[in-house]
Amino acid sequence: METRHPLFTDAMLSRLRHPEGWRIISSHYQPDVAPVEHIAHQRWMAAHTHNHANLEVLVFLDGSGWHGHQGKVYPCTAGTILFFDAFEEHDQNCPLSAPDADHLWVALTREHAIARRIAVRNGRLSFAERSILLVRDDPCISGAFLLRGLATTPPLTRRLRVVGALSALLAGIIEAGYRADDVENPRHCQERFIATVQQHIRDTAGRGATLDHLARLAGYSKYHFLRLFTAHTGQTVHQFIDDCRRARACQLLGEGASKKAIAHELGFSCPAAYSRWARKALKDNDS
C-alpha cells in the first residue's frame, strides 16, 4: 500500500495522473480553454507580468482563478495546466482578489526541473517547505524536455507532444516525492538549489535574470536568496551575473558578433546599454 504523498492530496494525485481531464493552455496550438474579458485582471496584469529564459509549467491542483498569458486572461480550475515557453509574457504572482487555490509550479532550465507546490490564500502566495529538483538525465523526466522546440514541429502533433512531455514531467515529480533519499539536510538542499541557479545564469549569460525570478527559481524570499547566494558562492548575484556576461561577451567578440547581436544575447535593452556596461565590465576584465 502506497504511503501518503508528501506534496499532493489524493484528489490532486488523481488529477495529475489522468491527462484525459487536463485543460492545457499553450501558445503553440489552440488552447483547450478560451480566454475571457476580465477588466479587473487585465488592469492588474498591465503592471504584473514578466518573462524569463526558462520554460515554466503552472498546474491548478485545486481551487480556481485566472491567469494572464501573452496578453490574454484565461479562467482556470483544478486540472488546468498553463505552459509558458521561454520569454513569453505571463502573470507574476497574483492579485489580492485571487480566489484561494493550490498550484504546482515547475521551472525547466536547460538541465534541471524544479517543482514546488504553492498555496494561494487571500491573494498571497506561500511555498511549501519541500521542493523537488530533478536533473535532465534522470530517465523519469527526460521526456519532459520535448517541450523545447515546439515551434519547429508540425502543428498537428504539438498538443500530443505537450501531453507526452507533461505526462513524463508530472510522473517524475510524483515518483521523486516518494523517494526516501530526497529528504536531505537543509544546507545540502540550499547548495543544490543555489548551484542550479548558478548553472541557469551561466547557460543564459544572465539574460532575463531578474532578482525576483532567480529567487523564485531557488525557492526562497528575495532577501534570503541574496544571503544564501553570497554565503555559498562568495559573490553577490550581481557579481556572478557580470562574470557570466563577461565570459559570453568575450566569446562572442572573438567570433566577430556585432554589438546588436551581443546586446540581445546578454539581455540588454539596446546596443547602447550594452556598450555602457562593456566599457567598464570588459575594461575591468583586462586589468
PDB file of C-alpha atoms in Angstrom:
ATOM      1  CA  MET A   1       0.000   0.000   0.000  1.00  0.00           C
ATOM      2  CA  GLU A   2       1.446   3.398  -1.001  1.00  0.00           C
ATOM      3  CA  THR A   3       2.176   5.918   1.711  1.00  0.00           C
ATOM      4  CA  ARG A   4       0.614   9.353   1.577  1.00  0.00           C
ATOM      5  CA  HIS A   5       2.385  11.624  -0.866  1.00  0.00           C
ATOM      6  CA  PRO A   6       4.324  14.441   0.866  1.00  0.00           C
ATOM      7  CA  LEU A   7       3.285  17.099  -1.687  1.00  0.00           C
ATOM      8  CA  PHE A   8      -0.139  16.150  -3.023  1.00  0.00           C
ATOM      9  CA  THR A   9      -3.512  15.073  -1.663  1.00  0.00           C
ATOM     10  CA  ASP A  10      -5.223  12.032  -3.165  1.00  0.00           C
ATOM     11  CA  ALA A  11      -7.512  14.310  -5.198  1.00  0.00           C
ATOM     12  CA  MET A  12      -4.521  16.235  -6.573  1.00  0.00           C
ATOM     13  CA  LEU A  13      -2.745  12.995  -7.484  1.00  0.00           C
ATOM     14  CA  SER A  14      -5.828  11.806  -9.314  1.00  0.00           C
ATOM     15  CA  ARG A  15      -5.873  14.954 -11.454  1.00  0.00           C
ATOM     16  CA  LEU A  16      -2.155  14.727 -12.192  1.00  0.00           C
ATOM     17  CA  ARG A  17      -2.427  11.068 -13.197  1.00  0.00           C
ATOM     18  CA  HIS A  18      -5.309  11.479 -15.667  1.00  0.00           C
ATOM     19  CA  PRO A  19      -4.245  13.538 -18.712  1.00  0.00           C
ATOM     20  CA  GLU A  20      -7.631  12.999 -20.355  1.00  0.00           C
ATOM     21  CA  GLY A  21      -9.003  15.546 -17.880  1.00  0.00           C
ATOM     22  CA  TRP A  22      -6.311  18.188 -18.416  1.00  0.00           C
ATOM     23  CA  ARG A  23      -7.167  21.540 -19.992  1.00  0.00           C
ATOM     24  CA  ILE A  24      -3.897  22.805 -21.449  1.00  0.00           C
ATOM     25  CA  ILE A  25      -3.172  26.416 -22.351  1.00  0.00           C
ATOM     26  CA  SER A  26      -0.230  26.952 -24.697  1.00  0.00           C
ATOM     27  CA  SER A  27       0.701  29.443 -27.396  1.00  0.00           C
ATOM     28  CA  HIS A  28       1.734  26.631 -29.744  1.00  0.00           C
ATOM     29  CA  TYR A  29      -1.804  25.485 -30.643  1.00  0.00           C
ATOM     30  CA  GLN A  30      -5.438  26.347 -29.984  1.00  0.00           C
ATOM     31  CA  PRO A  31      -5.752  26.346 -26.154  1.00  0.00           C
ATOM     32  CA  ASP A  32      -8.229  23.976 -24.540  1.00  0.00           C
ATOM     33  CA  VAL A  33      -9.629  26.961 -22.617  1.00  0.00           C
ATOM     34  CA  ALA A  34     -10.925  30.128 -24.314  1.00  0.00           C
ATOM     35  CA  PRO A  35      -9.726  33.494 -22.975  1.00  0.00           C
ATOM     36  CA  VAL A  36     -12.244  35.787 -21.299  1.00  0.00           C
ATOM     37  CA  GLU A  37     -12.642  39.524 -20.875  1.00  0.00           C
ATOM     38  CA  HIS A  38     -11.767  40.254 -17.263  1.00  0.00           C
ATOM     39  CA  ILE A  39     -11.271  44.012 -16.922  1.00  0.00           C
ATOM     40  CA  ALA A  40     -10.013  43.970 -13.321  1.00  0.00           C
ATOM     41  CA  HIS A  41      -7.429  41.280 -14.015  1.00  0.00           C
ATOM     42  CA  GLN A  42      -6.311  42.971 -17.227  1.00  0.00           C
ATOM     43  CA  ARG A  43      -5.700  46.217 -15.340  1.00  0.00           C
ATOM     44  CA  TRP A  44      -3.720  44.380 -12.678  1.00  0.00           C
ATOM     45  CA  MET A  45      -1.845  42.420 -15.349  1.00  0.00           C
ATOM     46  CA  ALA A  46      -0.588  45.605 -17.019  1.00  0.00           C
ATOM     47  CA  ALA A  47       1.847  46.102 -14.128  1.00  0.00           C
ATOM     48  CA  HIS A  48       2.390  42.498 -13.034  1.00  0.00           C
ATOM     49  CA  THR A  49       3.750  40.461 -15.950  1.00  0.00           C
ATOM     50  CA  HIS A  50       7.213  39.087 -16.557  1.00  0.00           C
ATOM     51  CA  ASN A  51       9.147  36.766 -18.845  1.00  0.00           C
ATOM     52  CA  HIS A  52      12.329  34.748 -18.456  1.00  0.00           C
ATOM     53  CA  ALA A  53      14.693  32.389 -20.258  1.00  0.00           C
ATOM     54  CA  ASN A  54      13.454  29.145 -18.712  1.00  0.00           C
ATOM     55  CA  LEU A  55      10.284  27.264 -19.603  1.00  0.00           C
ATOM     56  CA  GLU A  56       7.573  27.142 -16.955  1.00  0.00           C
ATOM     57  CA  VAL A  57       4.537  24.980 -16.202  1.00  0.00           C
ATOM     58  CA  LEU A  58       1.713  26.014 -13.860  1.00  0.00           C
ATOM     59  CA  VAL A  59      -0.816  23.380 -12.784  1.00  0.00           C
ATOM     60  CA  PHE A  60      -4.014  24.268 -10.932  1.00  0.00           C
ATOM     61  CA  LEU A  61      -4.183  21.417  -8.416  1.00  0.00           C
ATOM     62  CA  ASP A  62      -7.233  22.684  -6.561  1.00  0.00           C
ATOM     63  CA  GLY A  63      -9.424  25.773  -6.486  1.00  0.00           C
ATOM     64  CA  SER A  64      -9.871  28.268  -9.296  1.00  0.00           C
ATOM     65  CA  GLY A  65      -8.708  31.640 -10.568  1.00  0.00           C
ATOM     66  CA  TRP A  66      -7.475  33.476 -13.644  1.00  0.00           C
ATOM     67  CA  HIS A  67      -4.066  33.715 -15.223  1.00  0.00           C
ATOM     68  CA  GLY A  68      -2.701  36.032 -17.878  1.00  0.00           C
ATOM     69  CA  HIS A  69      -0.649  34.689 -20.763  1.00  0.00           C
ATOM     70  CA  GLN A  70       0.539  36.659 -23.790  1.00  0.00           C
ATOM     71  CA  GLY A  71      -1.874  39.492 -23.011  1.00  0.00           C
ATOM     72  CA  LYS A  72      -4.964  37.278 -22.629  1.00  0.00           C
ATOM     73  CA  VAL A  73      -6.776  36.211 -19.441  1.00  0.00           C
ATOM     74  CA  TYR A  74      -7.743  32.553 -19.029  1.00  0.00           C
ATOM     75  CA  PRO A  75     -10.168  31.120 -16.443  1.00  0.00           C
ATOM     76  CA  CYS A  76      -8.558  28.243 -14.544  1.00  0.00           C
ATOM     77  CA  THR A  77      -9.986  25.431 -12.455  1.00  0.00           C
ATOM     78  CA  ALA A  78      -8.490  22.258 -10.991  1.00  0.00           C
ATOM     79  CA  GLY A  79      -6.879  20.365 -13.862  1.00  0.00           C
ATOM     80  CA  THR A  80      -5.957  23.451 -15.906  1.00  0.00           C
ATOM     81  CA  ILE A  81      -2.294  23.484 -16.991  1.00  0.00           C
ATOM     82  CA  LEU A  82      -0.518  26.507 -18.455  1.00  0.00           C
ATOM     83  CA  PHE A  83       2.731  26.068 -20.394  1.00  0.00           C
ATOM     84  CA  PHE A  84       4.903  29.159 -20.829  1.00  0.00           C
ATOM     85  CA  ASP A  85       7.675  28.989 -23.402  1.00  0.00           C
ATOM     86  CA  ALA A  86      10.895  30.973 -22.990  1.00  0.00           C
ATOM     87  CA  PHE A  87      10.337  34.754 -22.848  1.00  0.00           C
ATOM     88  CA  GLU A  88       6.548  34.515 -23.119  1.00  0.00           C
ATOM     89  CA  GLU A  89       4.773  37.189 -21.055  1.00  0.00           C
ATOM     90  CA  HIS A  90       2.635  35.870 -18.197  1.00  0.00           C
ATOM     91  CA  ASP A  91       1.394  36.867 -14.747  1.00  0.00           C
ATOM     92  CA  GLN A  92       3.888  37.482 -11.981  1.00  0.00           C
ATOM     93  CA  ASN A  93       2.254  36.330  -8.730  1.00  0.00           C
ATOM     94  CA  CYS A  94      -1.490  37.023  -8.369  1.00  0.00           C
ATOM     95  CA  PRO A  95      -3.827  39.889  -7.391  1.00  0.00           C
ATOM     96  CA  LEU A  96      -5.086  40.262  -3.825  1.00  0.00           C
ATOM     97  CA  SER A  97      -8.577  39.446  -5.118  1.00  0.00           C
ATOM     98  CA  ALA A  98      -7.495  35.996  -6.375  1.00  0.00           C
ATOM     99  CA  PRO A  99      -9.579  33.070  -5.051  1.00  0.00           C
ATOM    100  CA  ASP A 100      -7.891  30.514  -2.810  1.00  0.00           C
ATOM    101  CA  ALA A 101      -6.195  27.768  -4.811  1.00  0.00           C
ATOM    102  CA  ASP A 102      -3.279  25.328  -4.823  1.00  0.00           C
ATOM    103  CA  HIS A 103      -0.786  25.272  -7.673  1.00  0.00           C
ATOM    104  CA  LEU A 104       2.120  23.151  -8.809  1.00  0.00           C
ATOM    105  CA  TRP A 105       4.806  25.371 -10.300  1.00  0.00           C
ATOM    106  CA  VAL A 106       7.579  23.779 -12.377  1.00  0.00           C
ATOM    107  CA  ALA A 107      10.563  25.575 -13.896  1.00  0.00           C
ATOM    108  CA  LEU A 108      12.507  23.843 -16.677  1.00  0.00           C
ATOM    109  CA  THR A 109      16.019  25.201 -17.097  1.00  0.00           C
ATOM    110  CA  ARG A 110      18.415  23.752 -19.657  1.00  0.00           C
ATOM    111  CA  GLU A 111      19.467  20.915 -17.341  1.00  0.00           C
ATOM    112  CA  HIS A 112      17.000  20.792 -14.436  1.00  0.00           C
ATOM    113  CA  ALA A 113      13.349  20.653 -13.450  1.00  0.00           C
ATOM    114  CA  ILE A 114      12.417  22.426 -10.216  1.00  0.00           C
ATOM    115  CA  ALA A 115       8.961  21.705  -8.771  1.00  0.00           C
ATOM    116  CA  ARG A 116       7.158  23.377  -5.890  1.00  0.00           C
ATOM    117  CA  ARG A 117       3.641  23.414  -4.547  1.00  0.00           C
ATOM    118  CA  ILE A 118       2.236  26.910  -3.982  1.00  0.00           C
ATOM    119  CA  ALA A 119      -0.800  27.855  -1.908  1.00  0.00           C
ATOM    120  CA  VAL A 120      -2.799  30.982  -2.774  1.00  0.00           C
ATOM    121  CA  ARG A 121      -4.572  32.293   0.297  1.00  0.00           C
ATOM    122  CA  ASN A 122      -6.159  35.754   0.494  1.00  0.00           C
ATOM    123  CA  GLY A 123      -4.294  36.759  -2.640  1.00  0.00           C
ATOM    124  CA  ARG A 124      -0.870  35.854  -1.249  1.00  0.00           C
ATOM    125  CA  LEU A 125       1.477  33.061  -2.278  1.00  0.00           C
ATOM    126  CA  SER A 126       3.151  30.685   0.137  1.00  0.00           C
ATOM    127  CA  PHE A 127       5.608  27.998  -0.953  1.00  0.00           C
ATOM    128  CA  ALA A 128       5.644  24.505   0.513  1.00  0.00           C
ATOM    129  CA  GLU A 129       8.817  23.842   2.502  1.00  0.00           C
ATOM    130  CA  ARG A 130       9.731  20.866   0.368  1.00  0.00           C
ATOM    131  CA  SER A 131      10.822  21.284  -3.247  1.00  0.00           C
ATOM    132  CA  ILE A 132      11.835  18.711  -5.830  1.00  0.00           C
ATOM    133  CA  LEU A 133      14.916  19.118  -8.017  1.00  0.00           C
ATOM    134  CA  LEU A 134      15.412  16.715 -10.911  1.00  0.00           C
ATOM    135  CA  VAL A 135      18.216  16.611 -13.468  1.00  0.00           C
ATOM    136  CA  ARG A 136      17.687  16.255 -17.192  1.00  0.00           C
ATOM    137  CA  ASP A 137      19.431  12.885 -17.492  1.00  0.00           C
ATOM    138  CA  ASP A 138      17.062  11.339 -14.931  1.00  0.00           C
ATOM    139  CA  PRO A 139      15.171   8.781 -17.083  1.00  0.00           C
ATOM    140  CA  CYS A 140      11.877   9.623 -15.391  1.00  0.00           C
ATOM    141  CA  ILE A 141      11.811  13.199 -16.730  1.00  0.00           C
ATOM    142  CA  SER A 142      13.972  13.144 -19.869  1.00  0.00           C
ATOM    143  CA  GLY A 143      10.790  13.183 -21.965  1.00  0.00           C
ATOM    144  CA  ALA A 144       9.758  16.485 -20.356  1.00  0.00           C
ATOM    145  CA  PHE A 145      12.346  18.306 -22.430  1.00  0.00           C
ATOM    146  CA  LEU A 146      10.286  17.593 -25.561  1.00  0.00           C
ATOM    147  CA  LEU A 147       8.561  20.839 -24.583  1.00  0.00           C
ATOM    148  CA  ARG A 148      11.520  22.637 -26.144  1.00  0.00           C
ATOM    149  CA  GLY A 149      11.414  23.480 -29.840  1.00  0.00           C
ATOM    150  CA  LEU A 150       7.659  23.042 -30.297  1.00  0.00           C
ATOM    151  CA  ALA A 151       7.508  25.898 -32.826  1.00  0.00           C
ATOM    152  CA  THR A 152       9.563  23.841 -35.283  1.00  0.00           C
ATOM    153  CA  THR A 153       7.293  20.769 -35.131  1.00  0.00           C
ATOM    154  CA  PRO A 154       4.185  20.104 -37.288  1.00  0.00           C
ATOM    155  CA  PRO A 155       1.152  21.909 -35.790  1.00  0.00           C
ATOM    156  CA  LEU A 156      -0.966  18.743 -35.768  1.00  0.00           C
ATOM    157  CA  THR A 157       1.431  16.971 -33.391  1.00  0.00           C
ATOM    158  CA  ARG A 158       2.104  19.816 -30.949  1.00  0.00           C
ATOM    159  CA  ARG A 159      -0.633  19.073 -28.430  1.00  0.00           C
ATOM    160  CA  LEU A 160       0.326  15.400 -28.474  1.00  0.00           C
ATOM    161  CA  ARG A 161       3.932  16.347 -27.732  1.00  0.00           C
ATOM    162  CA  VAL A 162       2.854  18.654 -24.917  1.00  0.00           C
ATOM    163  CA  VAL A 163       0.677  15.948 -23.314  1.00  0.00           C
ATOM    164  CA  GLY A 164       3.516  13.421 -23.598  1.00  0.00           C
ATOM    165  CA  ALA A 165       6.100  15.796 -22.172  1.00  0.00           C
ATOM    166  CA  LEU A 166       3.833  16.896 -19.314  1.00  0.00           C
ATOM    167  CA  SER A 167       2.986  13.266 -18.526  1.00  0.00           C
ATOM    168  CA  ALA A 168       6.699  12.426 -18.231  1.00  0.00           C
ATOM    169  CA  LEU A 169       7.370  15.521 -16.132  1.00  0.00           C
ATOM    170  CA  LEU A 170       4.489  15.042 -13.694  1.00  0.00           C
ATOM    171  CA  ALA A 171       5.154  11.315 -13.343  1.00  0.00           C
ATOM    172  CA  GLY A 172       8.771  12.102 -12.470  1.00  0.00           C
ATOM    173  CA  ILE A 173       7.732  14.674  -9.866  1.00  0.00           C
ATOM    174  CA  ILE A 174       5.239  12.275  -8.255  1.00  0.00           C
ATOM    175  CA  GLU A 175       7.831   9.472  -8.143  1.00  0.00           C
ATOM    176  CA  ALA A 176      10.516  11.760  -6.718  1.00  0.00           C
ATOM    177  CA  GLY A 177       8.175  12.772  -3.902  1.00  0.00           C
ATOM    178  CA  TYR A 178       8.029   9.177  -2.709  1.00  0.00           C
ATOM    179  CA  ARG A 179      11.787   8.676  -2.635  1.00  0.00           C
ATOM    180  CA  ALA A 180      13.142   8.491   0.879  1.00  0.00           C
ATOM    181  CA  ASP A 181      16.572   9.677  -0.287  1.00  0.00           C
ATOM    182  CA  ASP A 182      15.069  13.001  -1.387  1.00  0.00           C
ATOM    183  CA  VAL A 183      14.989  14.049   2.272  1.00  0.00           C
ATOM    184  CA  GLU A 184      18.265  15.830   2.977  1.00  0.00           C
ATOM    185  CA  ASN A 185      19.786  18.268   5.422  1.00  0.00           C
ATOM    186  CA  PRO A 186      18.917  21.945   4.838  1.00  0.00           C
ATOM    187  CA  ARG A 187      22.474  23.027   3.944  1.00  0.00           C
ATOM    188  CA  HIS A 188      22.833  20.357   1.261  1.00  0.00           C
ATOM    189  CA  CYS A 189      19.442  21.348  -0.144  1.00  0.00           C
ATOM    190  CA  GLN A 190      20.482  25.001  -0.232  1.00  0.00           C
ATOM    191  CA  GLU A 191      23.720  24.125  -2.026  1.00  0.00           C
ATOM    192  CA  ARG A 192      21.872  22.164  -4.707  1.00  0.00           C
ATOM    193  CA  PHE A 193      19.366  24.913  -5.440  1.00  0.00           C
ATOM    194  CA  ILE A 194      21.970  27.689  -5.460  1.00  0.00           C
ATOM    195  CA  ALA A 195      24.146  25.578  -7.790  1.00  0.00           C
ATOM    196  CA  THR A 196      21.143  25.108 -10.082  1.00  0.00           C
ATOM    197  CA  VAL A 197      20.565  28.870 -10.218  1.00  0.00           C
ATOM    198  CA  GLN A 198      24.271  29.399 -10.966  1.00  0.00           C
ATOM    199  CA  GLN A 199      24.088  26.934 -13.856  1.00  0.00           C
ATOM    200  CA  HIS A 200      20.983  28.642 -15.206  1.00  0.00           C
ATOM    201  CA  ILE A 201      22.758  32.026 -15.165  1.00  0.00           C
ATOM    202  CA  ARG A 202      25.762  30.508 -16.961  1.00  0.00           C
ATOM    203  CA  ASP A 203      23.545  28.878 -19.583  1.00  0.00           C
ATOM    204  CA  THR A 204      21.641  32.100 -20.298  1.00  0.00           C
ATOM    205  CA  ALA A 205      24.536  34.552 -19.750  1.00  0.00           C
ATOM    206  CA  GLY A 206      22.222  36.398 -17.371  1.00  0.00           C
ATOM    207  CA  ARG A 207      19.548  37.176 -19.969  1.00  0.00           C
ATOM    208  CA  GLY A 208      16.236  37.770 -18.204  1.00  0.00           C
ATOM    209  CA  ALA A 209      17.864  37.061 -14.837  1.00  0.00           C
ATOM    210  CA  THR A 210      15.968  39.428 -12.548  1.00  0.00           C
ATOM    211  CA  LEU A 211      16.491  39.073  -8.831  1.00  0.00           C
ATOM    212  CA  ASP A 212      12.812  38.287  -8.229  1.00  0.00           C
ATOM    213  CA  HIS A 213      12.848  35.495 -10.783  1.00  0.00           C
ATOM    214  CA  LEU A 214      16.118  33.945  -9.596  1.00  0.00           C
ATOM    215  CA  ALA A 215      14.866  33.957  -6.002  1.00  0.00           C
ATOM    216  CA  ARG A 216      11.663  32.237  -7.085  1.00  0.00           C
ATOM    217  CA  LEU A 217      13.680  29.722  -9.097  1.00  0.00           C
ATOM    218  CA  ALA A 218      15.666  28.893  -5.965  1.00  0.00           C
ATOM    219  CA  GLY A 219      12.504  28.804  -3.838  1.00  0.00           C
ATOM    220  CA  TYR A 220      13.449  31.458  -1.308  1.00  0.00           C
ATOM    221  CA  SER A 221      12.390  35.004  -0.487  1.00  0.00           C
ATOM    222  CA  LYS A 222      14.418  37.635  -2.316  1.00  0.00           C
ATOM    223  CA  TYR A 223      16.419  38.714   0.723  1.00  0.00           C
ATOM    224  CA  HIS A 224      17.038  35.171   1.981  1.00  0.00           C
ATOM    225  CA  PHE A 225      18.171  34.199  -1.521  1.00  0.00           C
ATOM    226  CA  LEU A 226      20.667  37.088  -1.617  1.00  0.00           C
ATOM    227  CA  ARG A 227      22.181  35.983   1.692  1.00  0.00           C
ATOM    228  CA  LEU A 228      22.347  32.319   0.707  1.00  0.00           C
ATOM    229  CA  PHE A 229      23.835  33.045  -2.711  1.00  0.00           C
ATOM    230  CA  THR A 230      26.693  35.073  -1.226  1.00  0.00           C
ATOM    231  CA  ALA A 231      27.249  32.546   1.573  1.00  0.00           C
ATOM    232  CA  HIS A 232      27.518  29.600  -0.845  1.00  0.00           C
ATOM    233  CA  THR A 233      29.370  31.276  -3.733  1.00  0.00           C
ATOM    234  CA  GLY A 234      31.411  34.079  -2.161  1.00  0.00           C
ATOM    235  CA  GLN A 235      29.915  36.534  -4.674  1.00  0.00           C
ATOM    236  CA  THR A 236      26.839  38.689  -4.906  1.00  0.00           C
ATOM    237  CA  VAL A 237      24.251  37.751  -7.523  1.00  0.00           C
ATOM    238  CA  HIS A 238      25.153  40.875  -9.491  1.00  0.00           C
ATOM    239  CA  GLN A 239      28.867  39.993  -9.493  1.00  0.00           C
ATOM    240  CA  PHE A 240      28.176  36.460 -10.662  1.00  0.00           C
ATOM    241  CA  ILE A 241      25.869  37.641 -13.475  1.00  0.00           C
ATOM    242  CA  ASP A 242      28.509  40.130 -14.612  1.00  0.00           C
ATOM    243  CA  ASP A 243      31.169  37.391 -14.641  1.00  0.00           C
ATOM    244  CA  CYS A 244      28.941  35.196 -16.818  1.00  0.00           C
ATOM    245  CA  ARG A 245      28.129  38.107 -19.132  1.00  0.00           C
ATOM    246  CA  ARG A 246      31.813  38.990 -19.486  1.00  0.00           C
ATOM    247  CA  ALA A 247      32.697  35.427 -20.412  1.00  0.00           C
ATOM    248  CA  ARG A 248      29.925  35.234 -23.014  1.00  0.00           C
ATOM    249  CA  ALA A 249      30.682  38.723 -24.391  1.00  0.00           C
ATOM    250  CA  CYS A 250      34.374  37.853 -24.844  1.00  0.00           C
ATOM    251  CA  GLN A 251      33.403  34.640 -26.643  1.00  0.00           C
ATOM    252  CA  LEU A 252      31.026  36.462 -28.991  1.00  0.00           C
ATOM    253  CA  LEU A 253      33.534  39.247 -29.660  1.00  0.00           C
ATOM    254  CA  GLY A 254      36.080  36.595 -30.586  1.00  0.00           C
ATOM    255  CA  GLU A 255      33.556  35.152 -33.045  1.00  0.00           C
ATOM    256  CA  GLY A 256      33.063  38.573 -34.651  1.00  0.00           C
ATOM    257  CA  ALA A 257      29.489  39.138 -33.424  1.00  0.00           C
ATOM    258  CA  SER A 258      28.006  42.623 -33.753  1.00  0.00           C
ATOM    259  CA  LYS A 259      27.193  44.828 -30.757  1.00  0.00           C
ATOM    260  CA  LYS A 260      23.492  44.410 -31.545  1.00  0.00           C
ATOM    261  CA  ALA A 261      23.774  40.607 -31.500  1.00  0.00           C
ATOM    262  CA  ILE A 262      25.764  40.620 -28.257  1.00  0.00           C
ATOM    263  CA  ALA A 263      23.314  43.027 -26.600  1.00  0.00           C
ATOM    264  CA  HIS A 264      20.425  40.700 -27.488  1.00  0.00           C
ATOM    265  CA  GLU A 265      22.277  37.586 -26.339  1.00  0.00           C
ATOM    266  CA  LEU A 266      23.088  39.134 -22.955  1.00  0.00           C
ATOM    267  CA  GLY A 267      19.625  40.609 -22.435  1.00  0.00           C
ATOM    268  CA  PHE A 268      20.436  44.314 -22.730  1.00  0.00           C
ATOM    269  CA  SER A 269      17.634  46.574 -23.914  1.00  0.00           C
ATOM    270  CA  CYS A 270      19.708  48.025 -26.779  1.00  0.00           C
ATOM    271  CA  PRO A 271      23.302  48.140 -28.112  1.00  0.00           C
ATOM    272  CA  ALA A 272      23.877  51.451 -26.295  1.00  0.00           C
ATOM    273  CA  ALA A 273      23.046  49.859 -22.934  1.00  0.00           C
ATOM    274  CA  TYR A 274      25.446  47.013 -23.720  1.00  0.00           C
ATOM    275  CA  SER A 275      28.179  49.486 -24.711  1.00  0.00           C
ATOM    276  CA  ARG A 276      27.836  51.367 -21.411  1.00  0.00           C
ATOM    277  CA  TRP A 277      28.157  48.115 -19.492  1.00  0.00           C
ATOM    278  CA  ALA A 278      31.023  46.822 -21.664  1.00  0.00           C
ATOM    279  CA  ARG A 279      33.154  49.937 -21.276  1.00  0.00           C
ATOM    280  CA  LYS A 280      33.546  49.181 -17.570  1.00  0.00           C
ATOM    281  CA  ALA A 281      32.995  45.431 -17.374  1.00  0.00           C
ATOM    282  CA  LEU A 282      35.394  44.435 -20.160  1.00  0.00           C
ATOM    283  CA  LYS A 283      37.981  47.002 -19.072  1.00  0.00           C
ATOM    284  CA  ASP A 284      37.878  45.521 -15.550  1.00  0.00           C
ATOM    285  CA  ASN A 285      38.290  42.087 -17.128  1.00  0.00           C
ATOM    286  CA  ASP A 286      41.502  43.187 -18.882  1.00  0.00           C
ATOM    287  CA  SER A 287      43.062  44.793 -15.799  1.00  0.00           C
TER     288      SER A 287
END
